[in-house]
Short mmCIF file of C-alpha atoms in Angstrom, two decimals:
data_model
loop_
_atom_site.label_atom_id
_atom_site.label_comp_id
_atom_site.label_asym_id
_atom_site.label_seq_id
_atom_site.Cartn_x
_atom_site.Cartn_y
_atom_site.Cartn_z
CA UNK I 16 -8.26 78.78 0.50
CA UNK I 17 -5.36 78.03 -1.63
CA UNK I 18 -3.27 74.81 -1.11
CA UNK I 19 -0.66 77.25 -0.51
CA UNK I 20 -2.35 78.72 2.59
CA UNK I 21 -2.99 75.66 4.26
CA UNK I 22 1.18 75.67 4.36
CA UNK I 23 1.80 78.78 4.96
CA UNK I 24 -0.58 78.79 7.91
CA UNK I 25 1.32 76.51 10.14
CA UNK I 26 4.91 77.48 8.13
CA UNK I 27 6.93 78.74 11.00
CA UNK I 28 5.69 76.01 13.54
CA UNK I 29 6.77 73.45 10.54
CA UNK I 30 10.31 74.59 10.08
CA UNK I 31 11.33 75.21 13.25
CA UNK I 32 10.36 71.61 14.32
CA UNK I 33 11.74 70.08 11.15
CA UNK I 34 14.54 72.27 11.74
CA UNK I 35 15.10 71.02 15.22
CA UNK I 36 14.57 67.40 14.04
CA UNK I 37 17.47 67.81 11.04
CA UNK I 38 20.10 69.14 13.93
CA UNK I 39 19.05 66.13 16.16
CA UNK I 40 20.67 63.94 13.32
CA UNK I 41 24.02 65.42 14.38
CA UNK I 42 26.10 64.52 17.42
CA UNK I 43 25.08 65.55 20.86
CA UNK I 44 28.00 67.24 21.32
CA UNK I 45 26.87 69.39 17.68
CA UNK I 46 23.14 69.99 18.66
CA UNK I 47 23.16 72.82 21.56
CA UNK I 48 25.44 74.78 18.93
CA UNK I 49 23.79 74.17 16.11
CA UNK I 50 20.51 75.52 17.98
CA UNK I 51 21.74 78.66 20.18
CA UNK I 52 24.07 80.12 17.62
CA UNK I 53 22.75 82.02 14.99
CA UNK I 54 25.80 83.83 13.19
CA UNK I 55 26.03 82.42 9.94
CA UNK I 56 29.98 82.75 9.85
CA UNK I 57 30.92 81.01 13.13
CA UNK I 58 27.60 78.44 12.35
CA UNK I 59 27.37 78.19 8.84
CA UNK I 60 25.74 74.76 9.15
CA UNK I 61 22.70 76.11 10.97
CA UNK I 62 22.81 78.70 8.61
CA UNK I 63 22.54 77.07 5.06
CA UNK I 64 20.55 74.68 6.93
CA UNK I 65 17.87 77.35 7.96
CA UNK I 66 18.24 78.87 4.72
CA UNK I 67 17.89 75.70 2.73
CA UNK I 68 14.62 74.28 4.30
CA UNK I 69 12.96 77.54 3.68
CA UNK I 70 13.32 77.44 0.05
CA UNK I 71 12.61 73.14 -0.02
CA UNK I 72 9.40 73.88 1.75
CA UNK I 73 8.09 76.53 -0.17
CA UNK I 74 8.96 74.52 -2.89
CA UNK I 75 7.13 71.48 -1.30
CA UNK I 76 4.13 73.54 -0.73
CA UNK I 77 3.64 74.78 -3.94
CA UNK I 78 4.60 78.16 -4.14
CA UNK I 79 5.89 79.26 -7.06
CA UNK I 80 9.88 79.46 -7.20
CA UNK I 81 12.18 78.91 -9.63
CA UNK I 82 14.20 75.71 -10.57
CA UNK I 83 17.59 76.78 -10.23
CA UNK I 84 17.07 78.20 -6.37
CA UNK I 85 15.49 75.26 -4.92
CA UNK I 86 18.43 73.16 -6.74
CA UNK I 87 20.69 75.08 -5.28
CA UNK I 88 18.90 74.89 -1.87
CA UNK I 89 18.75 70.89 -2.29
CA UNK I 90 22.58 70.74 -3.03
CA UNK I 91 23.47 73.12 0.05
CA UNK I 92 21.62 70.03 2.59
CA UNK I 93 23.41 67.24 0.48
CA UNK I 94 26.39 69.03 0.11
CA UNK I 95 27.05 69.85 3.52
CA UNK I 96 25.91 66.17 4.52
CA UNK I 97 27.94 64.35 1.78
CA UNK I 98 31.16 66.17 3.19
CA UNK I 99 30.60 64.56 6.85
CA UNK I 100 30.70 61.69 8.16
CA UNK I 101 26.54 60.40 6.96
CA UNK I 102 25.67 57.62 5.64
CA UNK I 103 23.78 58.15 2.40
CA UNK I 104 20.92 57.13 3.64
CA UNK I 105 21.07 59.78 6.78
CA UNK I 106 22.49 62.39 4.29
CA UNK I 107 18.54 62.19 2.34
CA UNK I 108 17.10 61.48 5.77
CA UNK I 109 16.74 65.06 6.38
CA UNK I 110 14.14 65.62 3.30
CA UNK I 111 12.10 62.45 5.03
CA UNK I 112 11.73 64.22 8.28
CA UNK I 113 9.22 66.72 6.86
CA UNK I 114 6.63 64.23 5.94
CA UNK I 115 5.30 63.29 9.03
CA UNK I 116 5.54 67.13 10.18
CA UNK I 117 3.43 67.77 7.11
CA UNK I 118 0.72 64.81 8.08
CA UNK I 119 0.87 66.05 11.66
CA UNK I 120 0.31 70.11 10.92
CA UNK I 121 -1.08 70.13 7.20
CA UNK I 122 -2.50 67.47 5.97
CA UNK I 123 -5.96 66.92 8.83
CA UNK I 124 -6.96 70.60 7.55
CA UNK I 125 -6.64 70.02 3.74
CA UNK I 126 -8.65 66.85 3.89
CA UNK I 127 -11.26 68.04 5.80
CA UNK I 128 -11.24 70.93 3.21
CA UNK I 129 -11.42 68.04 0.64
CA UNK I 130 -7.92 69.21 -0.91
CA UNK I 131 -6.24 65.40 -0.23
CA UNK I 132 -5.43 65.60 -4.20
CA UNK I 133 -3.84 68.53 -3.17
CA UNK I 134 -1.84 66.98 -0.53
CA UNK I 135 -0.37 64.24 -2.45
CA UNK I 136 0.43 66.52 -4.85
CA UNK I 137 2.62 68.37 -2.49
CA UNK I 138 4.09 65.23 -0.64
CA UNK I 139 4.77 64.02 -4.28
CA UNK I 140 7.25 67.09 -5.00
CA UNK I 141 8.86 66.28 -1.82
CA UNK I 142 9.55 62.52 -3.15
CA UNK I 143 10.65 64.16 -6.51
CA UNK I 144 12.78 66.13 -4.51
CA UNK I 145 14.66 63.49 -2.33
CA UNK I 146 15.61 62.06 -5.90
CA UNK I 147 17.23 64.97 -7.33
CA UNK I 148 18.89 65.64 -3.71
CA UNK I 149 20.12 62.08 -3.90
CA UNK I 150 22.15 62.70 -7.21
CA UNK I 151 23.04 65.94 -6.16
CA UNK I 152 24.88 63.69 -3.01
CA UNK I 153 25.93 60.97 -5.43
CA UNK I 154 27.59 63.85 -7.16
CA UNK I 155 29.48 65.25 -4.29
CA UNK I 156 30.66 62.23 -3.73
CA UNK I 157 32.19 61.90 -6.00
CA UNK I 158 33.84 65.16 -5.74
CA UNK I 159 34.95 64.55 -2.83
CA UNK I 160 36.69 61.49 -3.28
CA UNK I 161 38.17 62.86 -6.38
CA UNK I 162 39.51 65.56 -4.14
CA UNK I 163 41.16 62.81 -1.50
CA UNK I 164 42.64 61.13 -4.68
CA UNK I 165 43.82 63.89 -5.66
CA UNK I 166 45.42 65.25 -1.94
CA UNK I 167 47.01 61.49 -1.79
CA UNK I 168 48.96 62.14 -5.22
CA UNK I 169 50.32 64.95 -4.12
CA UNK I 170 51.38 63.83 -0.99
CA UNK I 171 53.12 61.19 -2.70
CA UNK I 172 54.52 64.01 -4.83
CA UNK I 173 55.40 65.76 -2.42
CA UNK I 174 56.85 63.05 -0.28
CA UNK I 175 58.98 61.68 -3.56
CA UNK I 176 60.60 65.24 -3.99
CA UNK I 177 61.54 65.24 -0.27
CA UNK I 178 63.49 61.83 -0.55
CA UNK I 179 65.03 62.73 -3.37
CA UNK I 180 66.02 66.17 -1.87
CA UNK I 181 67.72 64.74 1.39
CA UNK I 182 69.18 62.05 -0.95
CA UNK I 183 67.15 58.81 -0.96
CA UNK I 184 67.11 57.02 -3.91
CA UNK I 185 63.96 57.44 -5.82
CA UNK I 186 60.75 55.62 -5.09
CA UNK I 187 60.00 53.78 -8.48
CA UNK I 188 57.35 54.97 -10.33
CA UNK I 189 54.01 53.50 -10.83
CA UNK I 190 54.15 50.51 -13.26
CA UNK I 191 57.94 50.21 -12.66
CA UNK I 192 59.85 47.37 -10.36
#
């Protein structure tokens, strides 16, 4: 049996448990909606989570995936969490939730078959995905921060224009007193 076959023999079970574990990281009020609404337009978070989880799982298993597809899936995971109120450790937790499931469902069979080296390679692939995910998360947070700065600048400019229109004294520009 090929190494990937061990992963794919329990794929549906592992993916379902992993996705449920990811949904459990959201507030209680949100988890029911994430689990029960399958419409990608009204529940894009659940749809993106399922799609990204599938691609990441295939990459971890050693299935031949295009690097661009894997990167896009990782980016979907972390970008979605970067714009939410998660701490960096909470955002990256989604990947580490897979490891105990792999150890529960896959490692015993692979160990019994003498394929521990291949199993450990899969865990290493997951660790590499986490590192790439952290880079993408950091980039997403920088974009979010820059967008907030731009929004504040735009609001300030609008207030200055409004004050000038209603006859108020213009506000001093930055650096002037």
